Coordinates of C-alpha atoms and ligand atoms in Angstrom, one line a residue:
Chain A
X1 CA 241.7 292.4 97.5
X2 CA 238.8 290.6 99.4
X3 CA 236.8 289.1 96.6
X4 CA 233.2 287.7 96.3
X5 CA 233.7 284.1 97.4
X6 CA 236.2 284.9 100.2
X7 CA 236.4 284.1 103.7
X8 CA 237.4 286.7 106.5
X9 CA 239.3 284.6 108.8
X10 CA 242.0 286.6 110.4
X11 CA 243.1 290.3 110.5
X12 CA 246.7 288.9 109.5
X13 CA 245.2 287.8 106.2
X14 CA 245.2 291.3 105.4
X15 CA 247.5 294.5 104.0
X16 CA 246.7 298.1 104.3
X17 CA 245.3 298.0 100.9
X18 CA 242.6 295.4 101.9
X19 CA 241.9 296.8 105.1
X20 CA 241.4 300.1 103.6
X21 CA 238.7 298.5 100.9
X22 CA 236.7 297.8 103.5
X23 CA 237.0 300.8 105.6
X24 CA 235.9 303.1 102.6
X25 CA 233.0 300.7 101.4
X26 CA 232.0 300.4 105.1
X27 CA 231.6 304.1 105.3
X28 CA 229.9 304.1 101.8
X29 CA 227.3 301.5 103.8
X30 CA 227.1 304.2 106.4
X31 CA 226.1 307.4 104.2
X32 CA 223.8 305.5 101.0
X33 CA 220.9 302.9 101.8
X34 CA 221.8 299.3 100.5
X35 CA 218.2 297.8 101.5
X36 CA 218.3 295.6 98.7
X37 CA 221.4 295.1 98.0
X38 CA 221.2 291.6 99.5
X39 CA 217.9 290.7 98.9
X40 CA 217.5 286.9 98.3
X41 CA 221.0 286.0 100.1
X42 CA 220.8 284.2 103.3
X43 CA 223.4 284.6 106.3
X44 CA 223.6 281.5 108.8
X45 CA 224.5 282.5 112.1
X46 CA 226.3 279.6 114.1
X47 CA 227.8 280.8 117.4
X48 CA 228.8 278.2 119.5
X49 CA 229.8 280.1 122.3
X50 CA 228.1 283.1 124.1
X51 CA 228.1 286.5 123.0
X52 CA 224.9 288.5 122.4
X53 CA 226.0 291.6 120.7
X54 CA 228.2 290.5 118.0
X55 CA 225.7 288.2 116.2
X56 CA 222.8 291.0 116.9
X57 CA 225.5 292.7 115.6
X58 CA 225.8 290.7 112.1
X59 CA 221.8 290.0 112.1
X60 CA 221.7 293.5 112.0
X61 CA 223.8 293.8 109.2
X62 CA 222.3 291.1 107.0
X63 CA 218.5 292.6 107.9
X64 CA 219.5 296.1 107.1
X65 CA 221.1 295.3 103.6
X66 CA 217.4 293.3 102.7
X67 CA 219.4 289.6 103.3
X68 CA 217.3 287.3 105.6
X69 CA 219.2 285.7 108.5
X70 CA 219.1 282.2 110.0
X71 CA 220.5 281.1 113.3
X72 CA 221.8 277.8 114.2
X73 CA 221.1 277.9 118.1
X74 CA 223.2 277.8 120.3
X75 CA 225.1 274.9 121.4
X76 CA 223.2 273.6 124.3
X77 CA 220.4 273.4 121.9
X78 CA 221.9 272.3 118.9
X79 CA 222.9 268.8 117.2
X80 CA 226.3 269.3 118.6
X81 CA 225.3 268.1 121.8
X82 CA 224.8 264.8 120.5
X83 CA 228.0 264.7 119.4
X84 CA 227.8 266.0 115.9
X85 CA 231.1 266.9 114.7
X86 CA 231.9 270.7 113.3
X87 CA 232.6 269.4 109.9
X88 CA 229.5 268.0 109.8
X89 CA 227.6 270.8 111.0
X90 CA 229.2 273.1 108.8
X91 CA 228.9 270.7 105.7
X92 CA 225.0 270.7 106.1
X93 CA 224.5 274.6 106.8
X94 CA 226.5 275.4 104.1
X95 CA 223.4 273.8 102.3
X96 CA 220.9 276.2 103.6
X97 CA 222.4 279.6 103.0
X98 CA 224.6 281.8 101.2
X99 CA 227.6 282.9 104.0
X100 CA 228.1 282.1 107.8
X101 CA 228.8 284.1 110.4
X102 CA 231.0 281.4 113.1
X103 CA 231.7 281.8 116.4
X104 CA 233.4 278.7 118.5
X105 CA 235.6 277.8 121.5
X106 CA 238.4 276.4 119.5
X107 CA 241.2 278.6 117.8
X108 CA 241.1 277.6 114.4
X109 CA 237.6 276.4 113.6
X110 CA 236.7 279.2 111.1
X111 CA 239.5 278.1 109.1
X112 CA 238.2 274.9 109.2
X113 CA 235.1 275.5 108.3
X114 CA 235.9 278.0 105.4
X115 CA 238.2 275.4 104.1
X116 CA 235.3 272.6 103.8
X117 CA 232.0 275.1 103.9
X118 CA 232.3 276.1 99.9
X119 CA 231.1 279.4 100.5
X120 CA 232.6 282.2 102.4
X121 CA 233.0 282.0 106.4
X122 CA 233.1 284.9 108.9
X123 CA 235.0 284.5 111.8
X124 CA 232.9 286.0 114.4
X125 CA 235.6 284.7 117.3
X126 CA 238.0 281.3 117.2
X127 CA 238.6 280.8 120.7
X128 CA 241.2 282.8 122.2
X129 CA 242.9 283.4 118.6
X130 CA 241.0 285.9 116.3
X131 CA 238.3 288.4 116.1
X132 CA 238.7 289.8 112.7
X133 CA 235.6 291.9 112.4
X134 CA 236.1 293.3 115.4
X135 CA 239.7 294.4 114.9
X136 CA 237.9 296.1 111.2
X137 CA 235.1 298.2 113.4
X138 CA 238.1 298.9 115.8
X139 CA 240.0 300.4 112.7
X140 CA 236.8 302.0 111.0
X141 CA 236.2 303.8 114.4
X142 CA 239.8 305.2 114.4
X143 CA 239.9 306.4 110.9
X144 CA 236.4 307.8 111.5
X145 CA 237.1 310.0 114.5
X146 CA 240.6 311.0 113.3
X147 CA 240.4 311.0 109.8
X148 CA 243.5 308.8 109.3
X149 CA 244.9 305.6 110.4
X150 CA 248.6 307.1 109.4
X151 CA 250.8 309.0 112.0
X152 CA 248.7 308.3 115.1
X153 CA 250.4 306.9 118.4
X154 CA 247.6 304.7 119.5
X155 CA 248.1 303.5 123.2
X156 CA 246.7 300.2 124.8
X157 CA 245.5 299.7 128.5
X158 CA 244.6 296.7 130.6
X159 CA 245.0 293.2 130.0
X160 CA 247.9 293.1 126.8
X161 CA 248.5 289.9 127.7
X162 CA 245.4 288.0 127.6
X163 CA 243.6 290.4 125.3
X164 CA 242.2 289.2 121.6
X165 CA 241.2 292.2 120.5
X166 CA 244.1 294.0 121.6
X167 CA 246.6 292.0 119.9
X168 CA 244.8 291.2 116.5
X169 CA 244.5 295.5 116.1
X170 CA 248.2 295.9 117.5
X171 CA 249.0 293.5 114.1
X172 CA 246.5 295.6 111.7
X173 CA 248.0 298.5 113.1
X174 CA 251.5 297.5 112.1
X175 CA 250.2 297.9 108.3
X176 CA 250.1 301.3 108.9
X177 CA 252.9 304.1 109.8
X178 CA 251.5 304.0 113.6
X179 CA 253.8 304.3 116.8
X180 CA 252.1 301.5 119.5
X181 CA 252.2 302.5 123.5
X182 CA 251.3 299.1 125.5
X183 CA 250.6 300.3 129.0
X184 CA 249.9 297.6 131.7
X185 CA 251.0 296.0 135.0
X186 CA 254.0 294.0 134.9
X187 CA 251.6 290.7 135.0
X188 CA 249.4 291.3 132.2
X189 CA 252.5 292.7 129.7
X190 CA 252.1 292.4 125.7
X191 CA 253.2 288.8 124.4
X192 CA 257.0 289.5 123.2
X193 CA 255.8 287.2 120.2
X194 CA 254.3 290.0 119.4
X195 CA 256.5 292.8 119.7
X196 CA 258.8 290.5 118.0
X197 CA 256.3 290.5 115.3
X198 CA 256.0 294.4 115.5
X199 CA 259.2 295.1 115.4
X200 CA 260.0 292.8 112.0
X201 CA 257.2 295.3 110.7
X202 CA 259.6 298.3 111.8
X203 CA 257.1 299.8 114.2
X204 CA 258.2 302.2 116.9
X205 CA 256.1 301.4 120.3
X206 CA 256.6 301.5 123.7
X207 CA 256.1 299.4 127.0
X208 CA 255.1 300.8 129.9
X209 CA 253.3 300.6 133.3
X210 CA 252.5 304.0 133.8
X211 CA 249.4 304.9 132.4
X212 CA 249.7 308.9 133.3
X213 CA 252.9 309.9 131.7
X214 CA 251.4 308.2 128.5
X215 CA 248.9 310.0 128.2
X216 CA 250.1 313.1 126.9
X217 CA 251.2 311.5 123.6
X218 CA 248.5 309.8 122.6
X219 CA 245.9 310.2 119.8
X220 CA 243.7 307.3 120.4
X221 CA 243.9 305.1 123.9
X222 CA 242.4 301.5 123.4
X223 CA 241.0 300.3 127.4
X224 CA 240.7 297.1 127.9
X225 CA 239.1 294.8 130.7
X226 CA 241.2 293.5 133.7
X227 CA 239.6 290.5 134.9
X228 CA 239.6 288.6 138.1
X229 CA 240.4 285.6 136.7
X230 CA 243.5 286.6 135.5
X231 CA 245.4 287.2 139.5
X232 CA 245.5 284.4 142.2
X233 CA 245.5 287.0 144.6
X234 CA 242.3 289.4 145.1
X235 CA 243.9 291.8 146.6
X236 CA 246.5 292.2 143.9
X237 CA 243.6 292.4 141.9
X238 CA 242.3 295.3 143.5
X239 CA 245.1 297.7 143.1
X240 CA 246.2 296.8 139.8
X241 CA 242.5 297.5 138.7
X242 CA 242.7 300.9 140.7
X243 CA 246.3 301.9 139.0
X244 CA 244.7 301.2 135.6
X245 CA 241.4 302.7 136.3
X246 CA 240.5 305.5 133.6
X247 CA 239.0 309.0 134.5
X248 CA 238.5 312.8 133.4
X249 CA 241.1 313.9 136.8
X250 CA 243.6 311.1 135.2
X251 CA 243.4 312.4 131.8
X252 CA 243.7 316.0 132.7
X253 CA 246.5 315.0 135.3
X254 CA 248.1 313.3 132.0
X255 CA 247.8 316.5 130.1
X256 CA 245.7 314.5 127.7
X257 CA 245.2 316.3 123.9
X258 CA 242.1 318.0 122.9
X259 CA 241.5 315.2 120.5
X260 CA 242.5 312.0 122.2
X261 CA 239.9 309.7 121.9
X262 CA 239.1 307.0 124.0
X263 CA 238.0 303.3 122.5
X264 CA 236.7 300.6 124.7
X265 CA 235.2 297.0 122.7
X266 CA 232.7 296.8 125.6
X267 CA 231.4 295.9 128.0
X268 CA 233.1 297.7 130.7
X269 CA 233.2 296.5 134.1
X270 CA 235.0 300.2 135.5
X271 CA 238.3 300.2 134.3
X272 CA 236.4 302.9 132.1
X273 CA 234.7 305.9 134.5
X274 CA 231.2 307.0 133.3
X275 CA 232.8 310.9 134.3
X276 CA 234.2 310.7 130.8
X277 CA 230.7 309.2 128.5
X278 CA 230.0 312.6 127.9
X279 CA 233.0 314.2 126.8
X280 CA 234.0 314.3 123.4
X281 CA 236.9 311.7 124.0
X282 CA 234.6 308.9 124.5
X283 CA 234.1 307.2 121.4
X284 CA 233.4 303.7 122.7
X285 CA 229.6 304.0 121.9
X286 CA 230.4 305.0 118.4
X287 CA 233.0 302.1 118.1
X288 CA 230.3 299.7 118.9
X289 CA 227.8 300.8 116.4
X290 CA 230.2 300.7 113.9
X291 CA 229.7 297.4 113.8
X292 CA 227.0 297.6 111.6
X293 CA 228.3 299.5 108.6
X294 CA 231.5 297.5 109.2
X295 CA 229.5 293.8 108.7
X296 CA 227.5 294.6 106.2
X297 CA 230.6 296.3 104.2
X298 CA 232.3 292.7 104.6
X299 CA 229.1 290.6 104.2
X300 CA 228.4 292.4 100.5
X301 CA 231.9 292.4 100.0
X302 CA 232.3 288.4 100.2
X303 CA 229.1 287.9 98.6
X304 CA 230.6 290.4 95.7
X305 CA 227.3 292.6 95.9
X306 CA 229.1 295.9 96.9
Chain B
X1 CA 280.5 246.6 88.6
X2 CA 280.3 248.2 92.4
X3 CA 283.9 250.2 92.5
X4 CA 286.4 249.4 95.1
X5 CA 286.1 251.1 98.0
X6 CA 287.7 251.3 101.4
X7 CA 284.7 252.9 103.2
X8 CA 283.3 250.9 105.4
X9 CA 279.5 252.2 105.1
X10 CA 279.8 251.2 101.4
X11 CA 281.3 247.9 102.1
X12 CA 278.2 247.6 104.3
X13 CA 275.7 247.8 101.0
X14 CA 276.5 249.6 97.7
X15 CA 273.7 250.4 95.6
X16 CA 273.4 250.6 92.3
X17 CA 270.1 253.7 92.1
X18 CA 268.6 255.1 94.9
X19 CA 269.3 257.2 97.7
X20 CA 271.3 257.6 100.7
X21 CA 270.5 260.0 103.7
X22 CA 273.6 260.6 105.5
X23 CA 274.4 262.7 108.3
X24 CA 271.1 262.6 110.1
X25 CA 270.8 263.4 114.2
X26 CA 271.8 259.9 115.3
X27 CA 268.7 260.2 117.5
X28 CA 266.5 261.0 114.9
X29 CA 267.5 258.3 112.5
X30 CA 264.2 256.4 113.2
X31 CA 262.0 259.2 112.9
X32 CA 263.3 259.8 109.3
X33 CA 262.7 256.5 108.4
X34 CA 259.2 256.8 110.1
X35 CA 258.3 259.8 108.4
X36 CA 259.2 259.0 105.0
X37 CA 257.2 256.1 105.5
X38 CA 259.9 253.4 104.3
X39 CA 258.1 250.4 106.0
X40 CA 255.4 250.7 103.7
X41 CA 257.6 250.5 100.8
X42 CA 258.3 247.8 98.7
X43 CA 262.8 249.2 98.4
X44 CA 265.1 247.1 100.1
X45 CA 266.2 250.3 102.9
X46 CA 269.2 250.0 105.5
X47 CA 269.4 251.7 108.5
X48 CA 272.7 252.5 109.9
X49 CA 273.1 254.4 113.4
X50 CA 276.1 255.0 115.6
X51 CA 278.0 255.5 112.6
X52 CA 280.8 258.0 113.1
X53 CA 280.5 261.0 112.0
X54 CA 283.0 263.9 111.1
X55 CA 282.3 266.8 113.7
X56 CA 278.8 265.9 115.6
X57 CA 279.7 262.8 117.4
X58 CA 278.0 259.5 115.6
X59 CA 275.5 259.8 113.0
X60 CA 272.4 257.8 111.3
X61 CA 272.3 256.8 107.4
X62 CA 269.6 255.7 105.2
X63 CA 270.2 253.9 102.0
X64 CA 267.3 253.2 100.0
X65 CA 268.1 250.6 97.1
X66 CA 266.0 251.5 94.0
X67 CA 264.3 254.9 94.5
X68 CA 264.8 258.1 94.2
X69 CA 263.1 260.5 96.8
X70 CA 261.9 263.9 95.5
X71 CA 262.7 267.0 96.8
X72 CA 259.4 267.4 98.6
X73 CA 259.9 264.5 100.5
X74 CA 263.0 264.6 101.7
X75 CA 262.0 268.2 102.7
X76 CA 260.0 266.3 104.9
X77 CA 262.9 265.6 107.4
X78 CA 264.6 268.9 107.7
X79 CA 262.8 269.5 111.0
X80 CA 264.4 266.7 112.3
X81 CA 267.4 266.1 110.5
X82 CA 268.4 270.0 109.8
X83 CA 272.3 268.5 108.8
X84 CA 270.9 265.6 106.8
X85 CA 272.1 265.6 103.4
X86 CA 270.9 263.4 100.1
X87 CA 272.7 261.9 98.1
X88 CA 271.3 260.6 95.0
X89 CA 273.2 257.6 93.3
X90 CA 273.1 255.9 89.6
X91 CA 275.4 253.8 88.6
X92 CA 277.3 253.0 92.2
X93 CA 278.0 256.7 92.0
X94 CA 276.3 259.9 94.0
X95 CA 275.1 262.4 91.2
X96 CA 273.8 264.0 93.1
X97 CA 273.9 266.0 96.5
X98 CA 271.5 268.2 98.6
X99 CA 271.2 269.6 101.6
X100 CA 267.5 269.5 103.5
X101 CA 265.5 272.6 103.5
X102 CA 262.3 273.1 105.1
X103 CA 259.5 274.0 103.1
X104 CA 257.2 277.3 102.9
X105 CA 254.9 275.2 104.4
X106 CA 255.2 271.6 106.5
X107 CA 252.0 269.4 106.6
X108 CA 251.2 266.6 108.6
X109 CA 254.5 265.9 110.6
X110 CA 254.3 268.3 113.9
X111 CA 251.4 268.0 116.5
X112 CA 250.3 271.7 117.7
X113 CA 251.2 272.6 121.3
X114 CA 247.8 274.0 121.7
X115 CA 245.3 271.8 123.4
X116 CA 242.5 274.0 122.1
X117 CA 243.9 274.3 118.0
X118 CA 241.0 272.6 116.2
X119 CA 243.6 270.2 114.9
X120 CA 243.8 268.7 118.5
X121 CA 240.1 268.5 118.7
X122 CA 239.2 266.8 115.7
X123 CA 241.0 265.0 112.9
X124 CA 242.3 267.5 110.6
X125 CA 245.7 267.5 108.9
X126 CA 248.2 269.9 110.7
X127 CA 249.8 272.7 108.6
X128 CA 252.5 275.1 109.9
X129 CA 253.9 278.3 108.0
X130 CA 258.0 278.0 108.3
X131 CA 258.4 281.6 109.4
X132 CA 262.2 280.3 109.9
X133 CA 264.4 278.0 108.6
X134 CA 267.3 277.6 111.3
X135 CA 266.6 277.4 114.0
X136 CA 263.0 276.4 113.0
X137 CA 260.2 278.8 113.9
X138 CA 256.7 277.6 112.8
X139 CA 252.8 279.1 112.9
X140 CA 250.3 277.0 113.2
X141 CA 247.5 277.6 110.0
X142 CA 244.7 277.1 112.1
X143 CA 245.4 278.4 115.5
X144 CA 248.2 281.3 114.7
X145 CA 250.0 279.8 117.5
X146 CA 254.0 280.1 117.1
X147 CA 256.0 277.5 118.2
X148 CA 260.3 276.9 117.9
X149 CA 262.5 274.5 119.8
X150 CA 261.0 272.0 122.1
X151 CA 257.3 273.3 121.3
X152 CA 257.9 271.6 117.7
X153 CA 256.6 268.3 118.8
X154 CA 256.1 265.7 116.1
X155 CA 253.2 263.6 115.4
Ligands
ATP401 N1 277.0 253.3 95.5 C1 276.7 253.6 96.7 N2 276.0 252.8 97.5 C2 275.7 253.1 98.8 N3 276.1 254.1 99.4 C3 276.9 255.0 98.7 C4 277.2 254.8 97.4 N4 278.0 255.8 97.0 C5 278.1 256.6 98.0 N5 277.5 256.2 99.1 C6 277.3 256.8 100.4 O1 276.7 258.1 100.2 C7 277.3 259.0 101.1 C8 277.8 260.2 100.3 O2 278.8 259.7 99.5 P1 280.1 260.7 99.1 O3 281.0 259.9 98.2 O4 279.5 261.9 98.5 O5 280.8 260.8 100.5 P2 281.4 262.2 101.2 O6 282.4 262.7 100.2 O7 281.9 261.7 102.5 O8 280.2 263.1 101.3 P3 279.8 264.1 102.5 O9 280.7 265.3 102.4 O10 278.4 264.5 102.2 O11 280.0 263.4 103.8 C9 278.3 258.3 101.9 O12 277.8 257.9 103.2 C10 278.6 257.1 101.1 O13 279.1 256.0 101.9
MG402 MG1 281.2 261.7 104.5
ZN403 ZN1 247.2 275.1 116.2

């Protein structure tokens, strides 16, 4: 069980028992108010590569449960620049506060840094690796809109290949009883790593590249962004985006269930038509509040205040 | 009193206590010897290559006169020298045989593939979970990265 003094480093660290400890004091951050539950504790935020809601999203957190929050600039600005190394850094903010929240280029840095900081680390993104607290507020949205995690067939969209967030909930999910559907163009296929990985776990999935005849057995679909980047060719580009584009006429040619629901980690860049915001599958809004309830359960739960 | 013996290796140099690696890659004979840092020591160590061997073609061996390795370090070579076996010897005689295993966990020895592992970007100690012992399958601690065959690249 994630105890005070822990770090949360990567989803794979975790069972279903531990994921669902911080589900259920997550949504027990949700429904009571915890405004002082950290007072006196101090968060250090040190991202050291660019993302603007995730650390709003942990300031948030800290600020709501009464903690006080202090940010290490970013790294144009900060001592790294000139060359400071990142066990340096982390050696003196782990002086000024009580828990940091990391976010940097290189896979494997949180580790690092929880192994040398003495006090727990947060991995708010390693480089191309892991995004644990997002794959948490992934899992906290499911179990909120469907009540369970168990018995669902979740399916994935877009880029399996490339995608972080994708592949570190595809892992949690194989703690539970959950059949997988990976749907994507040929290029952009889930890493067999990990359906080797899925299947030592006994899970039943799927891989496919038709998104349509999916549909129709899904409870939750996970859409993810197809970049540019990602195809030498723009026009190849073009109508992979179109095939995978997601929309209310593709979901009721698909013969979608009342309660599918439809998770995006944002920001969307049209793989995900605005046609469906205001239908009661899109949860994607939702998911990205969770955020909130989903740090701060993991903040009080390291700092052993929950 | 060293026993007669028509072997040629022993003729080569009995010892009385230590240890003898036999069967190793010949390729990879070296690189034992390397990473079991035997330069540094103070044992009298020979290191025989081309030998013939039984099945595999030739084959390396490693006496070392006065020492016994531990378990953990001849572990240490399994990545390498998967066949290698060690015998221990007191007395002119081997009491003692094992075959290399790899350890839960091998640290230090292999380089990750991934330029952008933290361990490639600044000096930190490589660890790698053995997620399987033949052929070997390893995860990288920091990065997650997987890597088996020619990906395991040593340090
Ligand atoms: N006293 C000794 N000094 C040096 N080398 C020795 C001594 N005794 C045995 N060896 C060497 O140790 C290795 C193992 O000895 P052993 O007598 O077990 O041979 P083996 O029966 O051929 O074993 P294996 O089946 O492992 O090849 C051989 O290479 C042998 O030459
Ligand atoms: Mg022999
Ligand atoms: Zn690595």
């Amino acid at each position: 069980m994630l105890q005070s003094g822990d770090s949360v480093i990567s989803i794979r660290d975790f069972d279903s028992e531990e994921i669902q400890q911080v589900l259920s004091v997550a949504a027990r951050m949700e429904r009571e108010d915890n405004r002082d539950l950290m007072r006196g504790k101090i968060l250090a935020t040190m991202f050291l590569e660019a993302s603007t809601r995730t650390k709003l999203s942990f300031m948030s957190a800290m600020l709501r449960l009464g903690g006080e929050v202090l940010d290490f600039g970013d790294t144009e600005h900060s001592s790294f620049k000139k060359g400071e190394s990142l066990s340096d850094a982390i050696r003196i903010v782990s002086g000024y506060c009580d828990v940091i929240a990391m976010r940097h280029p290189w896979e494997g840095a949180a580790r690092l840094a929880a192994q040398i900081a003495g006090l727990p680390v947060i991995n708010a993104g390693d480089g191309a690796n892991q995004h644990p607290t997002q794959t948490f507020l992934d899992l906290y949205t499911i179990q909120k809109v469907r009540g369970r995690i168990d018995g669902l067939s979740v399916g994935f969209v877009g880029d399996l290949k490339y995608g972080r967030t994708v592949h570190s909930l595809a892992t949690a999910l194989s703690r539970f009883d959950c059949r997988q559907i990976f749907v994507s163009p040929p290029t952009l296929r889930i890493p067999a790593g990990l359906l080797r990985e899925l299947e030592e776990a006994g899970v039943r999935y799927e891989v496919s590249e038709d998104l349509v005849s999916a549909i129709s057995k899904l409870d939750i679909l996970y859409c993810t962004r197809i970049q540019r980047e990602r195809f030498a060719d723009s026009l190849e580009y073009e109508r992979t985006k179109g095939a995978y584009r997601l929309d209310l006429a593709l979901l009721e040619r698909g013969g979608a269930r009342d309660e599918l629901r439809i998770m995006h980690p944002l920001p969307r860049v049209g793989e995900l038509s605005t046609d469906l915001d205001d239908t009661p599958y899109a949860v994607y809004f939702q998911q990205a509040r969770n955020g909130v309830p989903v740090r701060q359960a993991l903040l009080s739960l390291v700092l052993g205040k929950e | 009193m060293p026993p007669e013996n028509s072997d040629k290796e022993l003729s080569v140099a009995a010892i009385r206590d230590g240890t003898v690696i036999d069967h190793i890659q010949n390729e990879a004979t070296f690189k034992v010897a390397d990473i079991l840092n035997l330069d540094t020591g103070e044992e009298v160590v020979l290191v025989g290559m081309n030998l013939p061997g039984s099945k595999a073609g030739r084959k390396g061996l490693i006496k070392i006169d006065g020492r016994e390795l531990t378990l953990e370090e001849v572990n240490k070579i399994a990545l390498i020298a998967p066949r290698a076996t060690v015998n221990i010897i007191k007395g002119y005689r081997v009491v003692e045989k094992r075959k290399v295993q790899l350890p839960e966990q091998v640290e230090g020895i292999v380089r990750c593939i991934n330029p952008n592992c933290v361990t490639n970007k600044q000096s930190v100690t490589t660890r790698f979970d053995v997620l399987e012992s033949s052929p070997p399958s390893l995860r990288c601690v920091y990065c997650e990265r997987t890597v088996s065959g020619a990906d395991i690249i040593l340090k």
